mmCIF file of C-alpha atoms in Angstrom:
data_model
loop_
_atom_site.group_PDB
_atom_site.id
_atom_site.type_symbol
_atom_site.label_atom_id
_atom_site.label_comp_id
_atom_site.label_asym_id
_atom_site.label_seq_id
_atom_site.Cartn_x
_atom_site.Cartn_y
_atom_site.Cartn_z
ATOM 1 C CA MET V 1 64.431 82.102 116.587
ATOM 2 C CA GLY V 2 64.584 78.437 117.621
ATOM 3 C CA PHE V 3 66.050 77.032 120.813
ATOM 4 C CA ARG V 4 69.082 75.399 119.160
ATOM 5 C CA LYS V 5 69.946 78.526 117.235
ATOM 6 C CA GLU V 6 69.616 80.708 120.354
ATOM 7 C CA VAL V 7 71.856 78.544 122.549
ATOM 8 C CA SER V 8 74.401 78.038 119.755
ATOM 9 C CA SER V 9 75.209 81.733 119.674
ATOM 10 C CA GLU V 10 78.662 83.055 120.553
ATOM 11 C CA VAL V 11 76.824 85.461 122.832
ATOM 12 C CA PRO V 12 75.966 83.493 125.999
ATOM 13 C CA THR V 13 72.293 82.625 126.367
ATOM 14 C CA LEU V 14 70.739 82.234 129.789
ATOM 15 C CA VAL V 15 67.783 79.869 129.502
ATOM 16 C CA HIS V 16 65.165 80.365 132.188
ATOM 17 C CA PHE V 17 62.850 77.371 132.520
ATOM 18 C CA PHE V 18 59.714 78.618 134.277
ATOM 19 C CA ALA V 19 56.011 78.073 134.778
ATOM 20 C CA PRO V 20 53.441 80.890 134.743
ATOM 21 C CA TRP V 21 51.989 79.746 138.096
ATOM 22 C CA CYS V 22 55.432 79.908 139.791
ATOM 23 C CA LEU V 23 55.891 83.102 141.836
ATOM 24 C CA PRO V 24 59.682 82.675 142.267
ATOM 25 C CA CYS V 25 59.892 82.314 138.470
ATOM 26 C CA LYS V 26 58.269 85.719 138.013
ATOM 27 C CA THR V 27 60.761 87.260 140.430
ATOM 28 C CA MET V 28 63.652 85.521 138.658
ATOM 29 C CA SER V 29 62.463 86.725 135.248
ATOM 30 C CA ALA V 30 62.355 90.355 136.381
ATOM 31 C CA MET V 31 65.788 89.980 137.993
ATOM 32 C CA LEU V 32 67.305 88.507 134.808
ATOM 33 C CA HIS V 33 66.039 91.369 132.677
ATOM 34 C CA THR V 34 67.322 93.917 135.199
ATOM 35 C CA ILE V 35 70.768 92.293 135.319
ATOM 36 C CA ASN V 36 70.892 92.135 131.515
ATOM 37 C CA LYS V 37 70.281 95.886 131.348
ATOM 38 C CA GLU V 38 72.915 96.534 134.023
ATOM 39 C CA VAL V 39 75.596 94.526 132.187
ATOM 40 C CA GLN V 40 74.552 96.104 128.886
ATOM 41 C CA GLY V 41 73.342 92.982 127.141
ATOM 42 C CA LEU V 42 76.371 90.717 127.663
ATOM 43 C CA PHE V 43 74.005 87.749 127.436
ATOM 44 C CA ASN V 44 70.721 86.802 125.830
ATOM 45 C CA ILE V 45 67.719 85.586 127.798
ATOM 46 C CA LEU V 46 65.512 82.775 126.566
ATOM 47 C CA GLU V 47 62.465 81.947 128.690
ATOM 48 C CA ILE V 48 60.920 78.504 128.298
ATOM 49 C CA ASP V 49 57.498 77.697 129.768
ATOM 50 C CA VAL V 50 57.832 74.076 130.933
ATOM 51 C CA ASP V 51 54.060 73.602 130.766
ATOM 52 C CA VAL V 52 54.163 74.379 127.031
ATOM 53 C CA LYS V 53 57.604 72.995 126.055
ATOM 54 C CA LYS V 54 57.465 69.745 128.020
ATOM 55 C CA LYS V 55 59.877 67.858 125.738
ATOM 56 C CA LEU V 56 62.507 70.562 126.103
ATOM 57 C CA GLY V 57 62.116 70.496 129.873
ATOM 58 C CA ARG V 58 62.577 66.722 129.884
ATOM 59 C CA ARG V 59 65.590 66.927 127.560
ATOM 60 C CA TYR V 60 67.357 69.160 130.087
ATOM 61 C CA THR V 61 66.043 67.256 133.132
ATOM 62 C CA VAL V 62 64.075 70.197 134.498
ATOM 63 C CA LYS V 63 62.319 68.810 137.549
ATOM 64 C CA SER V 64 61.780 72.069 139.407
ATOM 65 C CA VAL V 65 61.322 75.698 138.437
ATOM 66 C CA PRO V 66 62.937 78.112 138.186
ATOM 67 C CA THR V 67 65.862 76.336 136.526
ATOM 68 C CA LEU V 68 68.604 78.352 134.841
ATOM 69 C CA LEU V 69 71.064 77.055 132.241
ATOM 70 C CA LEU V 70 73.752 79.221 130.673
ATOM 71 C CA PHE V 71 74.848 78.191 127.172
ATOM 72 C CA LYS V 72 77.586 79.445 124.866
ATOM 73 C CA ASN V 73 78.225 77.995 121.414
ATOM 74 C CA GLY V 74 75.664 75.271 122.149
ATOM 75 C CA GLU V 75 77.471 74.038 125.256
ATOM 76 C CA PRO V 76 75.959 74.303 128.744
ATOM 77 C CA LEU V 77 78.378 76.200 131.010
ATOM 78 C CA TRP V 78 76.357 76.453 134.207
ATOM 79 C CA ARG V 79 73.113 75.236 135.776
ATOM 80 C CA HIS V 80 71.142 76.256 138.842
ATOM 81 C CA VAL V 81 67.788 75.212 140.273
ATOM 82 C CA GLY V 82 65.868 77.614 142.502
ATOM 83 C CA MET V 83 66.274 81.245 143.435
ATOM 84 C CA LEU V 84 69.518 83.173 143.700
ATOM 85 C CA GLU V 85 70.295 86.561 145.171
ATOM 86 C CA LYS V 86 70.735 89.210 142.509
ATOM 87 C CA VAL V 87 74.344 89.940 143.531
ATOM 88 C CA GLU V 88 75.287 86.259 143.339
ATOM 89 C CA LEU V 89 73.583 85.752 139.968
ATOM 90 C CA LYS V 90 75.180 88.887 138.526
ATOM 91 C CA LYS V 91 78.614 87.700 139.687
ATOM 92 C CA ILE V 92 78.144 84.258 138.108
ATOM 93 C CA ILE V 93 76.955 85.752 134.819
ATOM 94 C CA SER V 94 79.862 88.216 134.732
ATOM 95 C CA GLU V 95 82.381 85.435 135.359
ATOM 96 C CA LEU V 96 80.973 83.165 132.644
ATOM 97 C CA THR V 97 80.274 85.691 129.880
#
């Protein structure tokens, strides 16, 4: 499924911009999948490798990884750059989904 179709869903999509060499990105990825299981799939996860999808990273002004963007119906609802504590991220996701 393409990026536009994913983020245009009524189900919120959390886009995780990452790089394979980024250790915090690996931690964030595992945390996102854990939270998604805990909230029983209230949101979709889309992971974008900024080294591969450079144009997409530029389009969303990704200058540092990890960067998270939460979309619903094609509209960005929330953005964060860097790491978050699991409790804080779970709270934000629950409030916005």
